[in-house]
Coordinates of C-alpha atoms in Angstrom, one line a residue:
M1 CA -36.7 -6.4 20.0
A2 CA -38.5 -3.6 21.8
E3 CA -35.2 -1.8 22.7
A4 CA -34.4 1.1 20.4
S5 CA -31.7 0.2 17.8
A6 CA -29.5 3.2 18.8
D7 CA -29.6 2.2 22.5
A8 CA -28.6 -1.4 21.7
L9 CA -25.8 -0.2 19.5
T10 CA -24.5 2.2 22.2
K11 CA -24.4 -0.7 24.8
L12 CA -22.8 -3.0 22.2
I13 CA -20.0 -0.4 21.6
E14 CA -19.4 -0.1 25.4
V15 CA -19.1 -3.8 26.1
S16 CA -17.0 -4.3 22.9
R17 CA -14.5 -1.7 24.0
T18 CA -14.2 -3.3 27.4
L19 CA -13.5 -6.7 25.8
G20 CA -11.1 -5.2 23.2
S21 CA -9.1 -3.3 25.8
D22 CA -7.9 -6.5 27.4
R23 CA -5.1 -7.9 25.3
S24 CA -5.4 -11.3 26.9
L25 CA -8.8 -11.5 25.3
V26 CA -8.5 -9.7 21.9
L27 CA -5.5 -8.9 19.8
H28 CA -5.4 -6.7 16.7
G29 CA -8.8 -7.0 15.1
G30 CA -9.7 -10.3 16.7
G31 CA -12.9 -11.2 18.3
N32 CA -16.3 -9.9 17.4
S33 CA -19.7 -8.9 18.9
S34 CA -23.3 -8.3 17.9
A35 CA -26.7 -7.0 19.0
K36 CA -30.1 -8.0 17.6
V37 CA -32.4 -5.0 17.0
S38 CA -35.5 -4.0 15.0
A39 CA -34.5 -1.9 11.9
E40 CA -36.1 -0.5 8.9
S41 CA -35.4 -2.3 5.6
P42 CA -34.7 -0.3 2.4
T43 CA -38.4 -0.8 1.5
G44 CA -39.5 0.8 4.7
H45 CA -40.6 -2.4 6.5
S46 CA -39.6 -3.2 10.1
V47 CA -37.3 -6.3 10.1
D48 CA -35.3 -8.2 12.7
A49 CA -31.7 -7.2 12.2
L50 CA -28.2 -7.8 13.5
Y51 CA -25.5 -5.3 14.3
V52 CA -22.2 -7.2 13.9
K53 CA -18.6 -6.1 14.1
S54 CA -17.1 -5.4 10.6
S55 CA -14.3 -7.5 9.4
G56 CA -10.9 -6.5 10.7
S57 CA -12.1 -3.6 12.8
D58 CA -10.6 -3.3 16.3
M59 CA -13.0 -3.8 19.3
R60 CA -10.7 -1.6 21.4
D61 CA -11.6 1.4 19.3
A62 CA -15.1 0.4 18.5
D63 CA -17.6 3.1 17.4
R64 CA -20.7 3.2 15.3
T65 CA -18.7 2.7 12.1
S66 CA -17.3 -0.5 13.4
F67 CA -20.6 -2.4 13.0
V68 CA -22.6 -3.5 10.0
L69 CA -26.4 -3.8 10.1
L70 CA -27.6 -7.1 8.5
D71 CA -31.0 -8.6 7.8
L72 CA -31.4 -11.5 10.3
A73 CA -33.8 -13.5 8.2
T74 CA -31.4 -13.5 5.2
L75 CA -28.5 -14.7 7.3
R76 CA -30.6 -17.5 8.8
T77 CA -31.5 -18.8 5.3
A78 CA -27.9 -20.1 5.3
L79 CA -28.5 -22.2 8.5
P80 CA -28.0 -25.0 8.9
Y81 CA -24.9 -25.1 6.7
S82 CA -25.5 -27.0 3.4
G83 CA -22.4 -26.7 1.4
L84 CA -22.4 -22.9 1.0
G85 CA -19.4 -22.1 -1.2
P86 CA -17.1 -19.0 -0.7
E87 CA -18.8 -17.0 -3.5
Q88 CA -22.3 -18.0 -2.3
F89 CA -21.3 -17.0 1.2
R90 CA -20.0 -13.6 0.1
L91 CA -23.2 -12.9 -1.9
M92 CA -25.4 -14.0 0.9
Q93 CA -23.7 -11.6 3.4
Q94 CA -23.8 -8.9 0.7
R95 CA -27.6 -9.4 0.2
A96 CA -28.1 -9.3 4.0
R97 CA -26.6 -5.8 4.4
L98 CA -29.2 -3.2 5.1
D99 CA -26.7 -0.5 4.2
S100 CA -25.0 -1.3 0.9
G101 CA -22.2 1.2 1.6
A102 CA -21.2 -0.4 4.9
A103 CA -18.0 -2.3 5.5
S104 CA -17.8 -6.1 5.1
P105 CA -19.3 -7.9 8.1
S106 CA -17.3 -10.4 10.2
V107 CA -17.1 -13.9 8.7
E108 CA -18.6 -15.1 12.0
A109 CA -21.9 -13.2 11.4
L110 CA -23.7 -16.6 11.0
V111 CA -22.6 -17.6 14.5
H112 CA -24.2 -14.5 15.9
A113 CA -27.3 -15.1 13.8
A114 CA -27.5 -18.8 15.0
L115 CA -27.9 -17.8 18.6
P116 CA -31.2 -16.3 19.7
H117 CA -29.9 -13.9 22.4
K118 CA -29.8 -10.1 21.9
F119 CA -26.1 -9.7 22.7
V120 CA -23.3 -12.1 21.7
L121 CA -19.6 -11.5 22.6
H122 CA -16.7 -13.5 21.2
S123 CA -13.0 -13.5 22.1
H124 CA -9.9 -15.6 21.6
A125 CA -9.0 -15.4 25.3
D126 CA -5.6 -16.8 26.0
A127 CA -6.8 -18.7 29.1
I128 CA -9.7 -20.3 27.2
V129 CA -7.7 -21.5 24.2
T130 CA -5.0 -22.7 26.6
L131 CA -7.5 -25.1 28.1
T132 CA -8.8 -26.2 24.7
N133 CA -5.4 -26.8 23.2
T134 CA -4.7 -29.9 25.4
P135 CA -5.1 -33.6 24.6
D136 CA -8.7 -33.7 26.0
G137 CA -9.6 -30.1 25.9
A138 CA -13.4 -30.7 25.9
A139 CA -13.2 -32.5 29.2
L140 CA -10.8 -29.9 30.8
V141 CA -13.2 -27.1 29.8
K142 CA -16.1 -28.9 31.4
Q143 CA -14.1 -29.6 34.5
V144 CA -13.0 -26.0 34.9
L145 CA -16.0 -24.0 33.7
G146 CA -18.8 -26.3 34.6
E147 CA -22.0 -27.4 32.9
R148 CA -23.2 -23.9 32.1
F149 CA -20.6 -23.6 29.4
V150 CA -21.0 -26.1 26.5
V151 CA -18.2 -27.3 24.1
C152 CA -18.3 -27.2 20.4
E153 CA -15.7 -29.0 18.2
Y154 CA -13.5 -26.8 16.1
A155 CA -15.1 -25.7 12.8
M156 CA -13.8 -23.1 10.4
P157 CA -15.2 -19.6 10.9
G158 CA -17.9 -18.8 8.4
P159 CA -20.7 -21.2 7.3
A160 CA -19.1 -24.2 8.9
L161 CA -18.9 -22.7 12.4
G162 CA -22.3 -21.0 12.1
S163 CA -23.8 -24.4 11.2
A164 CA -22.0 -26.1 14.1
I165 CA -23.3 -23.5 16.6
W166 CA -26.8 -23.7 15.2
S167 CA -26.9 -27.5 15.4
L168 CA -25.4 -27.5 18.9
W169 CA -27.8 -24.9 20.2
N170 CA -30.9 -26.6 18.8
S171 CA -29.8 -30.0 20.1
L172 CA -29.9 -28.7 23.7
P173 CA -33.1 -29.3 25.7
H174 CA -35.1 -26.2 26.5
Q175 CA -34.1 -26.1 30.1
A176 CA -30.4 -26.4 29.2
Q177 CA -30.7 -23.5 26.8
Q178 CA -32.1 -21.4 29.7
D179 CA -29.1 -22.3 31.9
V180 CA -26.2 -22.0 29.4
L181 CA -24.1 -18.9 29.6
G182 CA -21.6 -19.6 26.8
I183 CA -20.1 -21.9 24.2
V184 CA -16.4 -22.7 24.0
V185 CA -15.2 -23.7 20.6
L186 CA -12.1 -25.9 20.8
N187 CA -8.9 -24.4 19.5
H188 CA -10.8 -21.1 18.9
G189 CA -12.3 -19.2 21.7
L190 CA -15.4 -18.3 23.8
F191 CA -18.9 -17.0 23.0
T192 CA -21.1 -15.6 25.7
F193 CA -24.6 -14.4 25.2
C194 CA -27.5 -12.8 27.0
D195 CA -30.4 -10.4 26.4
D196 CA -28.5 -7.9 28.6
A197 CA -25.2 -6.5 27.2
Q198 CA -23.5 -6.0 30.6
Q199 CA -24.5 -9.5 31.8
S200 CA -23.1 -11.0 28.7
L201 CA -19.8 -9.2 29.3
E202 CA -19.7 -10.2 33.0
N203 CA -20.3 -13.9 32.0
H204 CA -17.5 -13.6 29.6
L205 CA -15.0 -12.0 32.0
H206 CA -16.0 -14.5 34.8
A207 CA -15.4 -17.5 32.6
V208 CA -12.0 -16.2 31.6
A209 CA -11.1 -15.4 35.2
V210 CA -12.0 -18.9 36.3
A211 CA -9.8 -20.4 33.5
Q212 CA -6.9 -18.1 34.4
S213 CA -7.2 -19.0 38.1
Y214 CA -7.1 -22.7 37.3
I215 CA -4.1 -22.3 35.1
E216 CA -2.2 -20.3 37.7
Q217 CA -2.9 -22.9 40.3
Q218 CA -1.6 -25.7 38.1
L219 CA 1.5 -23.8 36.9
G220 CA 2.3 -21.9 40.0
Q221 CA 2.4 -18.7 38.1
P222 CA 0.0 -16.4 36.2
L223 CA -0.7 -16.8 32.5
E224 CA 1.1 -13.8 31.0
P225 CA 2.6 -13.0 27.6
I226 CA 6.3 -13.9 27.4
A227 CA 8.1 -10.6 26.9
L228 CA 10.8 -10.7 24.2
R229 CA 13.3 -7.9 24.3
S230 CA 14.9 -6.1 21.4
P231 CA 18.3 -7.4 20.5
E232 CA 21.5 -5.4 20.2
P233 CA 23.1 -7.1 17.2
S234 CA 26.7 -7.0 16.2
K235 CA 27.5 -5.9 12.6
A236 CA 27.7 -9.5 11.4
E237 CA 24.3 -10.3 13.0
A238 CA 22.8 -7.2 11.5
V239 CA 24.1 -8.1 8.0
E240 CA 22.6 -11.6 8.4
L241 CA 19.2 -10.1 9.2
A242 CA 19.4 -7.8 6.2
Q243 CA 20.3 -10.7 3.9
L244 CA 17.3 -12.6 5.3
R245 CA 15.0 -9.6 4.7
R246 CA 16.2 -9.4 1.2
E247 CA 15.4 -13.1 0.5
L248 CA 12.0 -12.7 2.1
S249 CA 11.3 -9.6 0.0
E250 CA 12.4 -11.3 -3.2
R251 CA 10.0 -14.2 -2.4
A252 CA 7.2 -11.8 -1.7
G253 CA 7.9 -9.7 -4.8
H254 CA 7.8 -6.6 -2.5
P255 CA 9.9 -5.2 0.3
V256 CA 8.9 -6.3 3.8
V257 CA 9.7 -5.2 7.3
L258 CA 11.4 -7.6 9.7
T259 CA 11.2 -7.0 13.5
S260 CA 13.4 -9.1 15.7
R261 CA 13.4 -10.0 19.3
R262 CA 16.0 -11.7 21.5
A263 CA 15.0 -15.3 22.5
E264 CA 17.8 -16.9 24.4
G265 CA 16.7 -19.5 26.8
K266 CA 13.1 -19.6 25.4
D267 CA 11.7 -23.0 24.4
L268 CA 10.3 -22.4 20.9
G269 CA 9.5 -25.9 20.0
D270 CA 5.7 -25.5 20.6
L271 CA 5.6 -22.8 17.9
Q272 CA 6.3 -25.5 15.3
Q273 CA 3.0 -27.2 16.1
G274 CA 1.0 -24.2 14.9
P275 CA -0.9 -21.1 16.2
I276 CA -3.0 -21.3 19.4
T277 CA -6.0 -20.5 17.1
P278 CA -6.1 -20.6 13.3
D279 CA -7.5 -17.0 13.4
H280 CA -3.9 -15.9 14.1
V281 CA -2.6 -17.4 11.0
N282 CA -2.3 -14.1 9.1
Y283 CA 0.1 -12.8 11.7
V284 CA 2.1 -15.9 12.7
G285 CA 1.7 -18.3 9.9
Y286 CA 1.0 -22.0 10.2
R287 CA 4.5 -22.6 11.7
P288 CA 7.8 -20.6 11.9
L289 CA 10.7 -21.0 9.6
D290 CA 13.4 -22.6 11.8
L291 CA 16.8 -21.6 10.3
A292 CA 18.6 -24.3 12.2
R293 CA 16.6 -27.0 10.3
E294 CA 15.7 -25.5 6.9
Q295 CA 16.2 -22.6 4.6
L296 CA 13.6 -20.2 3.1
P297 CA 13.3 -21.9 -0.3
Q298 CA 12.1 -25.1 1.4
W299 CA 9.6 -23.5 3.8
G300 CA 6.0 -24.3 3.1
D301 CA 6.5 -27.0 0.5
E302 CA 4.0 -29.2 2.2
Y303 CA 1.6 -26.4 3.0
L304 CA 1.4 -23.7 0.3
P305 CA -1.1 -24.1 -2.5
Q306 CA 0.4 -26.2 -5.3
S307 CA 0.6 -25.2 -8.9
G308 CA -2.8 -25.4 -10.5
E309 CA -4.8 -24.6 -7.4
P310 CA -7.1 -21.6 -8.3
Q311 CA -5.8 -19.2 -5.7
D312 CA -2.1 -19.9 -6.3
A313 CA -1.5 -17.0 -8.6
T314 CA -3.2 -14.4 -6.5
L315 CA -1.9 -15.1 -3.1
P316 CA -1.2 -11.9 -1.1
I317 CA 2.4 -11.2 0.0
L318 CA 2.0 -12.6 3.5
S319 CA 0.5 -15.9 2.3
R320 CA 3.8 -16.7 0.5
L321 CA 6.0 -16.1 3.5
P322 CA 6.7 -17.5 6.9
R323 CA 5.6 -14.8 9.3
V324 CA 7.8 -15.9 12.1
I325 CA 11.4 -16.9 11.7
V326 CA 13.5 -18.6 14.5
G327 CA 17.2 -18.0 14.4
Q328 CA 20.0 -19.0 16.7
S329 CA 19.1 -16.4 19.3
T330 CA 16.3 -14.4 17.8
I331 CA 12.7 -14.5 16.7
S332 CA 11.9 -12.3 13.7
C333 CA 8.4 -11.4 12.6
V334 CA 7.5 -10.4 9.0
G335 CA 5.1 -7.7 7.9
R336 CA 4.2 -5.6 4.9
T337 CA 4.7 -2.7 7.3
R338 CA 6.3 -2.2 10.7
K339 CA 2.8 -2.0 12.2
E340 CA 2.1 -5.5 10.9
S341 CA 5.4 -7.0 12.1
L342 CA 4.8 -5.5 15.6
R343 CA 1.4 -7.1 15.7
S344 CA 3.0 -10.4 14.9
V345 CA 5.5 -9.9 17.8
D346 CA 2.5 -9.3 20.1
I347 CA 0.8 -12.4 19.1
V348 CA 3.9 -14.5 19.3
E349 CA 4.4 -13.3 22.9
H350 CA 0.9 -14.4 23.8
Q351 CA 1.2 -17.6 21.8
L352 CA 4.4 -18.7 23.5
A353 CA 2.8 -18.3 26.9
S354 CA -0.4 -20.1 26.0
A355 CA 1.3 -23.0 24.3
H356 CA 3.8 -23.5 27.2
A357 CA 0.8 -23.5 29.6
S358 CA -1.0 -26.1 27.5
S359 CA 2.1 -28.2 27.5
A360 CA 2.2 -28.1 31.3
L361 CA -1.4 -29.1 31.4
G362 CA -0.8 -32.3 29.5
G363 CA 0.5 -31.3 26.0
Y364 CA 0.0 -28.6 23.4
R365 CA -2.6 -29.8 20.8
P366 CA -3.7 -26.8 18.7
A367 CA -5.9 -27.1 15.6
S368 CA -4.5 -29.3 12.9
T369 CA -2.4 -28.0 10.1
E370 CA -5.3 -28.9 7.7
H371 CA -7.6 -26.7 9.7
V372 CA -5.1 -23.8 9.6
R373 CA -4.5 -24.2 5.9
D374 CA -8.3 -24.4 5.2
L375 CA -8.8 -21.0 6.9
E376 CA -5.7 -19.2 5.5
F377 CA -6.5 -20.1 1.9
W378 CA -10.3 -19.8 2.2
P379 CA -11.1 -17.0 -0.3
P380 CA -13.0 -14.8 2.2
Q381 CA -9.9 -14.9 4.4
L382 CA -7.6 -14.1 1.5
N383 CA -9.9 -11.2 0.6
K384 CA -9.7 -10.0 4.2
L385 CA -5.9 -9.9 3.9
R386 CA -6.0 -8.2 0.5
A387 CA -8.3 -5.5 1.9
T388 CA -5.5 -4.4 4.1
D389 CA -2.8 -4.3 1.3
N390 CA -0.9 -1.1 1.5
A391 CA -0.5 0.2 -2.1
L392 CA 1.6 3.3 -1.1
P393 CA 4.7 3.6 -3.2
L394 CA 7.2 3.2 -0.4
S395 CA 5.4 0.6 1.6
G396 CA 7.8 -1.9 3.2
R397 CA 10.8 0.4 2.6
V398 CA 12.9 1.5 5.6
A399 CA 14.3 5.0 5.6
L400 CA 16.8 6.8 7.9
V401 CA 16.5 10.6 8.1
T402 CA 19.2 12.5 10.0
G403 CA 18.2 15.8 11.6
A404 CA 14.6 14.7 11.6
A405 CA 13.1 16.5 14.6
S406 CA 12.7 19.9 12.9
G407 CA 13.0 21.9 9.7
I408 CA 13.9 20.2 6.4
G409 CA 14.7 16.9 8.0
K410 CA 11.2 16.7 9.6
A411 CA 9.6 17.7 6.3
C412 CA 11.5 14.9 4.6
A413 CA 10.4 12.4 7.2
A414 CA 6.8 13.5 6.9
E415 CA 6.8 12.9 3.1
L416 CA 8.4 9.5 3.4
L417 CA 5.9 8.5 6.1
A418 CA 3.0 9.7 3.9
S419 CA 4.3 7.5 1.1
G420 CA 4.2 4.4 3.3
A421 CA 7.8 4.1 4.4
T422 CA 8.9 3.0 7.9
V423 CA 11.0 6.0 8.9
V424 CA 13.8 6.2 11.5
G425 CA 14.7 9.7 12.6
W426 CA 17.9 10.7 14.2
D427 CA 18.3 14.0 16.0
I428 CA 20.1 15.4 19.0
S429 CA 16.7 16.7 20.3
E430 CA 15.2 14.8 23.2
G431 CA 11.8 15.1 21.7
V432 CA 12.7 13.2 18.5
S433 CA 10.8 10.1 19.6
Q434 CA 7.5 12.1 19.7
T435 CA 8.0 14.0 16.4
F436 CA 5.4 11.8 14.7
D437 CA 2.6 9.7 16.1
S438 CA 2.8 6.7 13.8
P439 CA 3.7 3.0 14.2
E440 CA 6.0 3.5 11.2
W441 CA 8.0 6.2 13.1
I442 CA 11.1 5.4 15.2
G443 CA 12.8 8.4 16.7
M444 CA 16.3 8.0 18.1
R445 CA 18.3 10.5 20.0
V446 CA 21.7 10.3 18.2
D447 CA 24.6 12.7 18.2
V448 CA 25.9 12.2 14.7
T449 CA 29.4 13.3 15.8
D450 CA 29.6 10.2 18.0
A451 CA 30.7 7.3 15.7
E452 CA 30.0 4.6 18.3
A453 CA 26.5 6.0 18.9
Q454 CA 25.9 6.0 15.1
A455 CA 27.0 2.4 14.8
A456 CA 24.7 1.2 17.6
A457 CA 21.8 3.1 16.1
V458 CA 22.3 1.6 12.6
Y459 CA 22.4 -1.9 13.9
S460 CA 19.3 -1.1 16.0
I461 CA 17.5 -0.1 12.9
V462 CA 18.3 -3.4 11.3
A463 CA 17.1 -5.3 14.5
Q464 CA 13.8 -3.3 14.5
C465 CA 13.1 -3.2 10.7
G466 CA 15.3 -5.8 9.0
G467 CA 17.4 -3.5 6.9
L468 CA 17.7 -0.1 5.3
D469 CA 16.6 1.1 1.9
I470 CA 16.7 4.9 2.0
L471 CA 19.1 7.4 3.6
V472 CA 18.3 11.1 3.8
V473 CA 21.2 13.3 5.2
A474 CA 19.6 16.4 6.6
A475 CA 21.4 17.0 9.8
G476 CA 23.6 20.1 9.8
V477 CA 24.4 23.4 11.4
F478 CA 24.6 27.0 10.0
P479 CA 27.0 28.8 12.2
T480 CA 27.0 32.5 13.0
A481 CA 28.5 34.5 10.2
Q482 CA 32.3 35.2 10.6
H483 CA 34.6 36.7 8.1
L484 CA 37.9 35.0 7.4
T485 CA 40.0 37.5 9.4
E486 CA 38.0 36.6 12.5
L487 CA 37.2 33.0 11.9
D488 CA 37.0 30.9 15.1
P489 CA 38.9 27.6 14.5
G490 CA 36.7 25.8 17.0
M491 CA 33.6 26.9 15.1
W492 CA 35.2 25.8 11.8
Q493 CA 36.0 22.3 13.3
R494 CA 32.5 21.9 14.7
T495 CA 30.8 22.8 11.4
M496 CA 33.0 20.4 9.5
S497 CA 32.5 17.7 12.2
I498 CA 28.7 17.9 11.9
N499 CA 28.2 18.7 8.3
V500 CA 30.9 16.5 6.7
D501 CA 32.8 14.2 9.1
S502 CA 29.6 12.7 10.6
V503 CA 28.3 11.9 7.1
V504 CA 31.6 10.0 6.3
T505 CA 30.8 7.9 9.3
T506 CA 27.1 7.4 8.3
F507 CA 28.0 6.5 4.7
G508 CA 30.5 3.8 5.9
L509 CA 28.0 2.3 8.3
V510 CA 24.9 2.2 6.1
Q511 CA 26.5 1.1 2.8
P512 CA 26.4 -2.7 3.5
F513 CA 22.7 -2.4 4.3
L514 CA 21.8 -0.2 1.4
A515 CA 23.6 -2.8 -0.8
L516 CA 21.3 -5.5 0.6
S517 CA 18.2 -3.5 0.0
P518 CA 15.5 -5.5 -1.9
S519 CA 14.6 -2.3 -3.8
L520 CA 18.1 -1.0 -4.4
G521 CA 19.5 1.6 -2.0
R522 CA 18.7 5.3 -2.4
V523 CA 20.6 8.2 -0.8
C524 CA 19.5 11.8 -0.9
V525 CA 21.8 14.4 0.6
V526 CA 20.5 17.8 1.6
A527 CA 23.4 20.1 0.7
S528 CA 23.0 23.8 -0.1
K529 CA 23.1 26.6 -2.7
N530 CA 26.2 27.7 -0.9
F531 CA 28.3 24.9 -2.4
A532 CA 28.1 26.7 -5.7
A533 CA 27.4 30.2 -4.6
P534 CA 29.1 30.9 -1.2
G535 CA 28.4 34.0 0.7
P536 CA 30.7 36.4 2.6
G537 CA 30.9 35.4 6.3
A538 CA 29.9 31.8 5.5
A539 CA 33.3 30.2 4.9
A540 CA 32.7 27.3 7.3
Y541 CA 29.2 26.6 6.1
S542 CA 29.9 27.0 2.4
S543 CA 33.1 24.9 2.6
S544 CA 31.3 22.2 4.5
K545 CA 28.5 22.0 2.0
A546 CA 31.0 21.9 -0.9
A547 CA 32.9 19.1 0.8
L548 CA 29.6 17.2 1.5
T549 CA 28.7 17.6 -2.2
Q550 CA 32.1 16.1 -3.3
L551 CA 31.8 13.3 -0.8
S552 CA 28.4 12.4 -2.1
R553 CA 29.6 12.5 -5.7
V554 CA 32.3 10.0 -4.8
A555 CA 29.7 7.8 -3.1
A556 CA 27.6 7.9 -6.3
L557 CA 30.7 6.7 -8.3
E558 CA 31.7 4.0 -5.8
W559 CA 28.2 2.6 -5.0
A560 CA 26.7 2.4 -8.4
Q561 CA 28.0 -1.1 -8.8
D562 CA 25.7 -2.1 -5.8
G563 CA 22.7 -0.4 -7.4
I564 CA 22.8 2.4 -4.9
R565 CA 21.7 5.8 -6.2
V566 CA 23.2 8.9 -4.5
N567 CA 21.7 12.2 -5.4
M568 CA 21.8 15.7 -3.9
V569 CA 19.4 18.6 -3.5
H570 CA 20.5 22.2 -3.0
P571 CA 18.0 24.3 -1.1
D572 CA 18.3 28.0 -0.6
A573 CA 16.3 30.6 1.4
V574 CA 14.1 28.0 3.2
F575 CA 12.7 30.4 5.9
D576 CA 10.2 28.2 7.7
T577 CA 12.8 26.6 9.9
A578 CA 13.8 27.2 13.5
L579 CA 16.9 29.1 12.3
W580 CA 14.9 31.9 10.9
T581 CA 13.1 33.8 13.7
P582 CA 10.8 36.7 12.8
E583 CA 13.4 39.1 14.3
L584 CA 16.2 37.6 12.1
L585 CA 14.0 37.8 9.0
A586 CA 13.1 41.4 9.7
K587 CA 16.8 42.3 10.2
R588 CA 17.9 40.6 6.9
A589 CA 15.1 42.1 4.9
D590 CA 15.9 45.6 6.3
H591 CA 19.6 45.0 5.3
Y592 CA 18.5 44.6 1.7
G593 CA 15.9 47.3 1.8
M594 CA 13.1 44.9 1.3
T595 CA 9.9 43.9 3.1
V596 CA 10.0 40.4 4.7
D597 CA 7.7 39.0 2.0
E598 CA 10.0 40.5 -0.7
Y599 CA 13.1 39.1 1.0
K600 CA 11.5 35.6 1.2
T601 CA 10.8 35.6 -2.5
R602 CA 14.0 37.2 -3.8
N603 CA 14.5 34.6 -6.6
L604 CA 13.8 34.4 -10.3
L605 CA 10.4 32.8 -9.8
H606 CA 9.5 35.1 -6.9
T607 CA 8.3 32.1 -5.0
E608 CA 8.8 31.2 -1.4
V609 CA 10.7 27.9 -0.9
R610 CA 9.3 25.9 2.1
S611 CA 10.6 22.8 4.0
A612 CA 7.7 20.8 2.6
D613 CA 8.8 21.6 -1.0
V614 CA 12.3 20.2 -0.2
G615 CA 10.6 17.2 1.5
R616 CA 8.6 16.4 -1.7
L617 CA 11.7 16.6 -3.8
V618 CA 13.6 14.3 -1.5
R619 CA 10.7 11.9 -1.5
A620 CA 10.8 11.8 -5.3
M621 CA 14.6 11.0 -5.1
A622 CA 13.7 8.2 -2.7
D623 CA 10.9 6.6 -4.7
D624 CA 11.2 5.4 -8.3
T625 CA 10.8 8.8 -10.0
F626 CA 14.6 9.0 -10.3
I627 CA 15.2 5.3 -10.7
A628 CA 17.8 5.8 -13.4
T629 CA 19.5 8.8 -11.9
T630 CA 22.6 9.0 -9.7
G631 CA 25.1 11.7 -8.9
A632 CA 22.5 14.4 -9.7
Q633 CA 22.5 17.8 -8.1
V634 CA 19.1 19.5 -8.1
P635 CA 18.6 23.0 -6.9
I636 CA 15.4 24.0 -5.1
D637 CA 15.8 27.7 -4.7
G638 CA 13.2 29.4 -6.9
G639 CA 16.0 30.2 -9.3
N640 CA 19.3 31.7 -8.2
E641 CA 21.2 33.8 -10.7
R642 CA 24.5 32.9 -9.2
V643 CA 23.8 29.2 -9.4
I644 CA 22.3 29.2 -12.9

């Protein structure tokens, strides 16, 4: 314990990041690591302590905030395990924290406390669990890794696994303890340990490399995730996906996101036997829903908590749902957000490869359903899932924003993202995919005047997200001013094509999916003050916005029977867009004999209208603020005398 605490933590962060950067070892918050140090207790005394990864943090991005400092003696009072209940376990870990404001520690903190070594590293390495998930996994591990790696039977993470490791370690003769480099827990993963951080990491990576080499020799190919490609569904297939998402959302009591992948020619039978480790249950469930054999209402009858079990009424959304659904040619993954559903896709791709490899090595034998159930519905595991609940108002909703790469469209997309929605942005700009850096953002380069491109993009949205809940029409053009006597017919047609005709196409394509929205479809159309107060030289623009307003009013009338709300906002003088350059602003202000600031606030309220203001209004139209409103036309112009 002589090494300074800060130095040990720095080394722990380094090796944790290395481990976490390899997706064949650690996926999405999995794995954990620790370092034993000397620390100061709240009373000022020096104590033996343990830095351990916090629950759910990602080793790939590990930093000082990713680790919790615990009193080692307090942890070890729970070893060996003697019937420590969930609440007792929680209180014990809480008492052990030397910083009461720190995050919750990993549930495997007791394993790290049970081992005497300074540094302990743990992963769910694909190659290791592949070996263990075979009919005689223990013998295969010993054959492949040798005597310096000992085998522990599966035990549920927490007190049970901590006790199992404690008992196993203390049963080893002293000389064996000196020789052992790691412990393999069947159906679970690998622990390596050493008083030197780098050596512990090298032992870990070497064991995994040996396992991978053996598997490659036996299979004739490397153990790699099975890449599943995005489908290109037909309209009928897209409608089926949207119907499925609606059923899932109704069962959850909250909208969910459904990400699908094409799976023709893939043997999916192994998935029915369960995840390669129970630790993946929150992302892939105990088994998929196979639509060829059963329907959603029957899924989980033999597995989910029955009426009367104490946790039944408080199960998080994901615990009530299959997280993987196998269709005729697709695999679909369920999440509360797109980020969650994509994590499930990742884990499924690794799980398929590992399960197939185990089958080739003699048979796929993962942990029993009882073990998986015990972990999924263990209160600390449920609390871990609840801790990641997204309480944002539009969480789980899918929005499409046209013209989303700049200006008002971009502001609308930003507001929807901030409110928790998964947002798909269409724009003709090549940079639309990089408009936002968020897993909830999908940027598509779409020319809205191309009906076929629109159709393909809509069906792609359903394949990637499961459906559509919100449409924001913000794409449009404001052509150069032309008086009627000099009006260019080509400019008139182009303005109408973009501002009106393209929206007719969009409306026709999205209506079936908005009608299947689990939260009732919502449409907000960004029109213009010009629909009511046209300006000289703006015949094409004013006429197009008037036509767009009438089109949207008709949609409100026709779609109300499906619960779809269609509302309009009418901005004016929004000057923080690419259209309004400093030179143009100065020219227009001079035309009116005003300063630029006076020109920008020439409304009754003498306020500047910004894109973000329009975005906030559109977001309110998309959430439940206007839940009982359709066909409304709301100006956002600071007060315009001609409109009022």
